[in-house]
Coordinates of C-alpha atoms in Angstrom, one line a residue:
M1 CA -9.9 -20.3 6.2
E2 CA -6.3 -20.2 5.9
T3 CA -4.1 -17.4 8.5
V4 CA -1.1 -17.5 6.1
S5 CA 0.5 -14.4 7.8
T6 CA 0.4 -12.7 10.9
M7 CA 1.9 -8.9 12.2
G8 CA 2.4 -8.3 15.5
S9 CA 3.4 -4.4 16.5
G10 CA 4.9 -3.1 19.7
S11 CA 7.6 -0.6 21.6
L12 CA 10.4 -1.8 24.2
G13 CA 9.6 1.9 26.0
R14 CA 13.2 3.5 25.2
E15 CA 15.6 4.1 22.5
V16 CA 17.8 0.9 21.2
D17 CA 21.6 1.3 19.3
L18 CA 20.8 -1.3 16.4
E19 CA 24.5 -2.1 15.6
T20 CA 25.0 -2.8 19.4
L21 CA 21.2 -4.9 20.0
V22 CA 22.4 -7.1 16.6
A23 CA 25.9 -7.7 18.0
E24 CA 25.1 -8.7 21.4
I25 CA 22.3 -10.7 19.9
E26 CA 24.6 -12.4 17.7
N27 CA 26.6 -13.2 20.4
A28 CA 24.4 -14.3 22.8
L29 CA 23.1 -16.7 20.3
G30 CA 26.4 -17.7 18.9
Q31 CA 25.8 -17.5 15.6
S32 CA 25.2 -14.9 12.8
V33 CA 21.7 -13.2 12.9
E34 CA 20.1 -12.3 9.6
A35 CA 20.6 -8.5 9.7
N36 CA 19.3 -6.1 7.1
F37 CA 20.0 -2.3 8.4
T38 CA 17.6 -0.5 5.9
S39 CA 19.1 2.9 7.7
D40 CA 20.8 3.8 10.6
S41 CA 17.7 4.2 12.3
I42 CA 15.4 0.3 11.0
V43 CA 17.0 -3.1 11.0
T44 CA 15.3 -6.1 10.2
L45 CA 16.7 -8.9 12.1
R46 CA 15.7 -13.0 11.5
L47 CA 16.8 -15.2 14.8
D48 CA 16.3 -18.0 12.7
E49 CA 15.8 -19.0 9.1
D50 CA 12.2 -19.5 8.3
G51 CA 10.9 -17.8 11.1
P52 CA 9.2 -14.0 11.7
A53 CA 10.9 -11.3 10.4
Y54 CA 11.8 -8.6 13.2
T55 CA 12.0 -4.8 11.9
V56 CA 13.2 -3.0 15.2
Y57 CA 13.2 0.9 15.0
R58 CA 15.7 3.3 16.6
T59 CA 12.7 4.7 18.7
G60 CA 12.4 1.3 20.2
T61 CA 9.2 0.5 18.3
F62 CA 9.1 -2.8 17.0
Q63 CA 6.7 -5.8 14.1
V64 CA 6.4 -9.0 13.9
R65 CA 5.8 -10.4 10.5
G66 CA 5.2 -13.4 8.6
A67 CA 3.8 -15.2 11.4
A68 CA 2.1 -17.8 10.3
S69 CA -0.6 -18.4 13.1
E70 CA -1.2 -15.7 16.0
D71 CA 0.2 -18.6 17.9
E72 CA 3.3 -18.7 16.3
L73 CA 3.3 -14.7 16.5
A74 CA 2.8 -15.3 20.1
A75 CA 5.6 -17.4 20.2
A76 CA 8.1 -14.9 18.0
E77 CA 7.0 -12.6 20.5
D78 CA 8.1 -14.7 23.7
T79 CA 11.6 -15.2 21.2
F80 CA 12.2 -11.2 21.0
L81 CA 11.6 -10.9 24.9
D82 CA 13.5 -13.6 26.3
V83 CA 16.7 -12.5 23.7
L84 CA 16.0 -8.9 25.0
D85 CA 16.5 -10.4 28.1
E86 CA 19.6 -12.1 28.2
I87 CA 21.5 -9.5 26.2
G88 CA 20.2 -7.2 29.2
V89 CA 18.2 -5.0 27.2
D90 CA 15.9 -2.9 29.7
V91 CA 12.2 -2.7 28.6
P92 CA 10.5 -0.6 30.9
E93 CA 7.1 -0.4 29.0
Y94 CA 6.7 -2.9 27.1
E95 CA 3.4 -3.1 24.9
F96 CA 2.2 -5.6 21.9
E97 CA -0.3 -6.1 19.9
H98 CA -1.3 -8.5 17.1
V99 CA -2.2 -6.1 14.0
T100 CA -3.2 -7.4 10.8
S101 CA -3.8 -10.9 9.7
V102 CA -3.6 -12.2 5.9
L103 CA -6.3 -15.1 5.8
M104 CA -7.4 -17.0 3.0
T105 CA -9.6 -19.6 1.3
D106 CA -11.7 -20.7 -1.6
L107 CA -15.1 -20.5 -2.8
E108 CA -14.4 -23.7 -4.4
R109 CA -16.1 -21.7 -8.1
D110 CA -15.8 -19.1 -10.6
V111 CA -16.3 -16.1 -9.8
N112 CA -17.7 -13.2 -12.1
L113 CA -16.0 -10.6 -11.1
S114 CA -17.7 -7.8 -12.8
A115 CA -20.9 -8.8 -12.3
L116 CA -19.3 -9.7 -8.1
A117 CA -18.7 -5.5 -8.4
V118 CA -21.7 -4.6 -9.1
S119 CA -23.8 -6.5 -6.7
L120 CA -21.5 -5.6 -4.0
G121 CA -22.1 -2.1 -4.7
L122 CA -19.4 0.2 -6.7
E123 CA -18.8 2.2 -3.5
S124 CA -17.0 -0.7 -1.9
T125 CA -15.4 -2.0 -4.2
E126 CA -12.6 -1.6 -7.3
Y127 CA -12.7 -3.4 -10.6
E128 CA -10.4 -2.6 -12.8
P129 CA -9.1 -5.6 -15.0
E130 CA -6.4 -3.7 -17.0
Q131 CA -4.7 -3.2 -13.4
F132 CA -5.1 -5.4 -11.4
P133 CA -6.9 -9.5 -12.0
G134 CA -9.9 -9.5 -9.0
V135 CA -11.5 -7.2 -7.1
V136 CA -10.9 -5.0 -4.2
Y137 CA -13.7 -5.1 -1.9
R138 CA -13.9 -2.8 1.6
P139 CA -17.0 -3.9 3.1
E140 CA -19.1 -1.4 5.2
R141 CA -19.8 -3.1 8.4
F142 CA -15.8 -4.6 9.0
D143 CA -12.6 -3.1 8.7
C144 CA -10.9 -5.3 6.3
V145 CA -10.1 -5.8 3.2
L146 CA -11.2 -8.8 0.6
L147 CA -9.0 -9.6 -2.7
V148 CA -11.7 -11.8 -4.6
F149 CA -10.5 -13.3 -8.6
G150 CA -12.0 -15.2 -10.6
S151 CA -10.8 -18.8 -9.5
G152 CA -12.5 -18.0 -6.2
K153 CA -10.0 -17.9 -3.9
V154 CA -9.9 -14.7 -1.7
I155 CA -7.5 -13.1 0.4
V156 CA -8.6 -11.0 2.8
T157 CA -6.3 -8.6 5.1
G158 CA -6.7 -5.2 7.5
G159 CA -8.5 -6.9 9.6
W160 CA -6.9 -8.2 13.1
S161 CA -9.9 -10.6 14.0
R162 CA -10.6 -13.9 12.5
E163 CA -14.5 -13.5 13.5
E164 CA -15.0 -10.5 11.7
A165 CA -13.1 -12.0 8.6
E166 CA -15.4 -14.9 8.5
Y167 CA -18.4 -12.0 9.2
A168 CA -17.1 -10.0 6.4
L169 CA -16.6 -13.6 4.1
D170 CA -20.4 -14.6 4.9
T171 CA -21.7 -10.9 3.6
L172 CA -19.3 -11.7 -0.1
K173 CA -20.3 -15.6 0.0
E174 CA -24.0 -14.4 0.2
H175 CA -23.5 -12.3 -2.9
V176 CA -21.2 -14.9 -4.7
D177 CA -24.6 -17.1 -4.3
E178 CA -26.9 -14.5 -5.5
I179 CA -25.4 -13.8 -8.6
A180 CA -23.9 -17.6 -9.2
S181 CA -28.0 -18.3 -9.4
T182 CA -29.6 -15.4 -12.0

């Protein structure tokens, strides 16, 4: 299973003047930083052109999105902390946690989505092909969502544990194998 994207969320434990933050980061890095002010209380920054995006709220909470792996997410967190330290931002009560990952895999076979929705249980699935070309599967025992496409591609999102995602995928594969054998 391939990690497509990870996201983390945290808090600096203090309010932040966003315009000043962006100006000081640009000054410290000696380059323009891609900054998108959604409003006066939210800014999304990209410190590296192809790197993760940092969404910072005036309240001091922030998100790191678009890291390609958990290691890249940890490195992005370290980079953010280093930049804040370099510009002298005091971080009294720092918190950060990995919140979710998006994983993708291929079952390497076509899947009969109508039969799969019935096999998984209609209470755990959504399948309306005229609205979305896949089955949305919310397994009861796992805190994740699987999007299953007729081509056999599967996207797992919502959970932060790779182990949990793999267990949910194993459950899905059992149902796909059962359908294929009938």
